[in-house]
């Protein structure tokens, strides 16, 4: 049940390290490097060791389909030419256009992307996210994923009847914030500008899944407010607190994690008692 949440995106302070979400190569290194982990084997990185990913929804060779909200969480890698591979790695590097009008590197016609949740070289938090994001093996060809088998992920789960639908977690940095019944952090999307209306669907929902709870919807003692279910653009429902649609972050892999805090300056934890349209303390 817990495995539907894949690995993914950055906390408030780490997202800024990605700046505009595009990265230039280190002139002292090849455009692409190779890293290795016990779980995944060898995979491609940028010149500074930051992991690069493929998007299985890129179904045409050399054509990127990741733009908008997708590109916020999965930024392109825009290196300077000449494009160079390390010794021993066969293949071709090219630059391809993204839907946002910028270019990203492609390896053997596979468009490559960063994951905003990787904050240090060698991290692979994007691996398996939404069952559409994966590391890229040296020598890999378009359409064939040469990688370690990914653990199967399920779908969003309902809250167990033994607990309240929403609970309260806390950290010294953020104070108290809402979680699901198992302690997994829930987030507000400030682009939801109409009370009780979710605008997160498609690529957005891959990274920020809905919290689909069963009724009755219950709050813990001492937390005032109202819980409802609201429709998302994908036709599923998510829990809303005081008219605020709530979402998971796919980059939170354990209860209590808050890796989604501050992502894109539009995702924030939700304080007990918070009202729709009221900024979180961290966002204000």
XYZ file of C-alpha atoms in Angstrom:
284
model
C 0.000 0.000 0.000
C 2.746 2.386 0.901
C 4.742 1.568 -2.205
C 2.627 3.648 -4.581
C 4.626 6.644 -3.511
C 7.753 6.564 -5.591
C 10.971 8.230 -4.850
C 10.923 12.182 -5.593
C 11.327 16.516 -5.124
C 13.147 18.851 -2.956
C 12.607 20.624 0.326
C 12.247 24.401 0.548
C 15.929 25.251 0.790
C 17.157 22.642 -1.670
C 14.898 23.598 -4.527
C 16.678 26.920 -4.830
C 19.836 25.031 -5.680
C 18.205 24.173 -8.995
C 17.637 27.835 -9.824
C 15.928 28.141 -13.201
C 15.793 24.361 -13.487
C 18.412 24.119 -16.233
C 22.064 23.333 -15.750
C 25.209 23.969 -17.724
C 27.988 21.438 -17.798
C 31.307 21.763 -16.057
C 33.745 22.612 -18.872
C 36.387 20.421 -17.240
C 34.301 17.267 -17.656
C 32.460 15.384 -20.361
C 28.832 16.347 -20.937
C 27.677 13.015 -19.569
C 29.247 10.919 -16.837
C 28.543 7.496 -15.372
C 27.659 6.684 -11.774
C 26.864 3.371 -10.153
C 24.808 2.063 -7.253
C 24.330 -1.411 -5.837
C 20.602 -1.318 -6.591
C 20.594 0.172 -10.082
C 23.989 -0.599 -11.543
C 25.500 2.011 -13.857
C 23.506 5.054 -14.953
C 24.104 8.356 -16.710
C 24.729 11.642 -14.904
C 25.552 15.191 -15.914
C 29.115 16.480 -15.785
C 28.832 17.052 -12.029
C 27.451 13.635 -11.144
C 23.768 14.575 -10.910
C 21.508 11.784 -12.095
C 19.686 12.034 -15.425
C 16.346 10.347 -16.135
C 14.213 9.249 -19.048
C 10.447 9.813 -19.268
C 8.595 6.820 -20.719
C 5.843 9.132 -21.994
C 8.395 10.421 -24.495
C 7.263 7.894 -27.092
C 8.965 9.355 -30.182
C 12.753 9.271 -30.573
C 14.245 12.684 -29.922
C 10.937 14.283 -28.915
C 10.462 15.681 -25.396
C 6.932 15.945 -23.993
C 7.852 17.315 -20.554
C 6.853 20.959 -20.175
C 4.970 23.177 -17.748
C 4.384 21.538 -14.367
C 6.300 18.493 -15.543
C 9.405 20.590 -16.224
C 9.167 22.232 -12.807
C 9.844 18.880 -11.175
C 11.868 17.345 -14.005
C 14.052 20.159 -15.381
C 15.913 19.801 -18.678
C 19.684 19.428 -18.835
C 20.942 22.140 -21.184
C 24.702 21.736 -21.600
C 27.023 23.696 -23.831
C 28.367 22.181 -27.009
C 30.469 20.281 -27.936
C 28.575 17.318 -26.486
C 30.962 14.662 -25.217
C 30.706 11.148 -23.805
C 33.229 9.546 -21.447
C 35.600 6.874 -22.683
C 33.920 3.505 -23.001
C 30.368 4.831 -23.372
C 29.003 4.347 -26.872
C 26.158 6.329 -28.367
C 25.218 9.773 -29.637
C 24.369 12.980 -27.805
C 22.066 15.611 -29.285
C 20.011 18.575 -28.109
C 16.229 18.369 -28.529
C 13.480 20.918 -27.973
C 11.084 20.699 -25.023
C 7.473 21.962 -25.059
C 8.655 25.047 -23.144
C 10.947 26.131 -25.972
C 14.211 25.243 -24.251
C 16.466 22.355 -25.142
C 17.461 19.279 -23.220
C 20.189 16.751 -23.856
C 19.219 13.471 -25.511
C 21.237 10.248 -25.430
C 20.544 7.895 -28.326
C 17.399 9.989 -28.931
C 16.304 9.579 -25.290
C 15.504 13.039 -23.842
C 17.212 13.418 -20.461
C 15.987 15.261 -17.387
C 16.986 16.065 -13.832
C 14.781 15.295 -10.869
C 14.299 18.312 -8.611
C 14.229 15.981 -5.613
C 17.858 14.997 -6.151
C 19.793 17.537 -4.130
C 23.254 15.941 -4.302
C 25.284 14.141 -6.954
C 24.571 10.420 -7.093
C 21.079 10.610 -5.618
C 18.395 8.664 -7.488
C 15.215 9.792 -5.747
C 13.451 10.064 -9.106
C 13.848 6.372 -9.921
C 10.469 4.773 -10.604
C 8.391 7.871 -9.854
C 4.908 7.398 -11.254
C 6.233 4.311 -13.041
C 7.354 6.649 -15.828
C 10.721 8.056 -14.666
C 13.885 5.941 -14.695
C 17.653 6.215 -14.726
C 19.370 5.618 -18.060
C 22.001 2.927 -18.540
C 25.136 3.506 -20.630
C 24.457 2.126 -24.101
C 20.690 2.174 -23.618
C 18.646 2.581 -26.780
C 15.418 4.505 -27.189
C 12.398 2.434 -26.145
C 14.315 -0.199 -24.183
C 14.961 0.386 -20.489
C 18.198 -1.348 -19.519
C 17.927 -0.983 -15.760
C 17.341 -2.873 -12.559
C 13.787 -4.086 -12.035
C 11.681 -1.455 -10.292
C 9.489 -2.371 -7.368
C 5.850 -2.430 -8.313
C 3.815 0.542 -7.187
C 0.106 0.586 -6.546
C -2.488 3.334 -6.523
C -3.486 5.956 -3.973
C -4.979 4.401 -0.887
C -7.828 5.165 1.398
C -7.231 5.959 5.031
C -7.696 3.033 7.380
C -10.745 3.140 9.599
C -8.615 2.739 12.709
C -7.316 6.316 12.470
C -8.680 9.748 11.726
C -8.556 10.793 8.072
C -6.165 13.614 8.883
C -3.556 13.753 11.626
C -0.943 16.275 12.749
C 2.814 16.007 12.357
C 5.497 18.510 13.307
C 9.127 19.474 12.812
C 11.209 22.169 14.534
C 11.507 24.070 11.239
C 7.883 23.924 10.090
C 5.898 23.512 13.275
C 2.649 21.535 13.048
C 1.255 20.388 9.701
C -1.394 18.006 8.426
C -0.702 14.402 7.437
C -2.782 11.463 6.300
C -3.830 8.733 8.701
C -0.408 7.078 8.443
C 1.653 10.207 9.027
C 2.442 11.003 5.390
C 2.626 14.733 4.794
C -0.135 16.516 2.877
C 0.427 19.664 0.834
C -1.416 22.688 -0.509
C -0.996 23.798 -4.154
C -1.170 27.589 -4.310
C -2.167 27.406 -7.972
C -5.521 26.105 -6.701
C -7.007 29.603 -6.596
C -10.661 28.636 -6.288
C -11.912 27.234 -2.991
C -12.616 23.509 -3.179
C -11.345 23.230 -6.758
C -8.295 21.102 -7.598
C -6.242 22.016 -10.668
C -3.602 19.273 -10.304
C -4.020 16.611 -12.964
C -1.929 14.849 -15.592
C 1.807 15.333 -15.072
C 1.104 17.333 -11.926
C -0.749 14.390 -10.380
C 2.121 12.031 -11.173
C 4.316 13.975 -8.773
C 1.565 15.229 -6.456
C -0.966 12.400 -6.108
C -4.414 12.886 -4.643
C -5.247 11.683 -1.136
C -8.285 9.516 -1.784
C -9.820 8.740 1.590
C -13.001 6.884 2.451
C -15.872 8.506 4.282
C -16.623 9.333 7.024
C -13.917 11.995 6.990
C -12.617 12.663 10.488
C -10.298 15.153 12.176
C -8.279 14.490 15.337
C -9.320 16.055 18.612
C -8.265 19.673 18.925
C -8.123 20.339 15.177
C -10.935 22.580 14.015
C -12.185 22.742 10.460
C -14.022 20.734 7.836
C -12.992 17.881 5.558
C -14.605 17.289 2.175
C -13.842 15.364 -1.013
C -13.274 17.380 -4.193
C -12.775 16.310 -7.800
C -9.397 16.556 -9.526
C -8.942 17.132 -13.280
C -8.211 13.402 -13.653
C -11.657 12.433 -12.374
C -10.551 11.133 -8.977
C -11.236 12.816 -5.668
C -8.878 14.219 -3.080
C -9.477 15.294 0.500
C -9.871 19.038 1.056
C -9.403 20.783 4.405
C -11.370 24.021 4.808
C -11.706 24.094 1.025
C -7.966 23.474 0.497
C -7.357 20.449 -1.798
C -4.667 18.229 -0.270
C -1.980 16.249 -2.061
C 0.910 13.909 -1.379
C 4.394 14.497 -2.710
C 5.823 11.475 -4.506
C 9.253 12.372 -3.161
C 8.157 11.681 0.405
C 8.918 8.002 0.841
C 8.389 7.755 4.594
C 5.940 9.224 7.112
C 7.033 12.610 8.431
C 9.131 13.588 5.429
C 8.509 17.072 4.023
C 10.550 17.006 0.820
C 7.735 18.746 -1.037
C 7.886 21.877 1.116
C 8.447 24.964 -1.019
C 8.783 23.124 -4.331
C 8.377 25.630 -7.148
C 7.244 28.180 -4.553
C 3.752 26.709 -4.958
C 3.722 23.612 -2.714
C 3.545 23.934 1.077
C 2.547 21.999 4.152
C -0.828 22.856 5.655
C -1.176 24.076 9.241
C -4.013 22.892 11.501
C -6.736 25.536 11.357
C -5.454 27.048 8.114
C -8.126 28.640 5.943
C -8.350 28.692 2.154
C -6.378 31.594 0.708
C -4.295 31.964 3.850
C -0.551 31.619 3.214
C 1.467 29.202 5.287
C 4.015 30.762 7.599
C 6.833 29.404 5.441
C 5.313 30.827 2.260
C 4.592 34.315 3.570
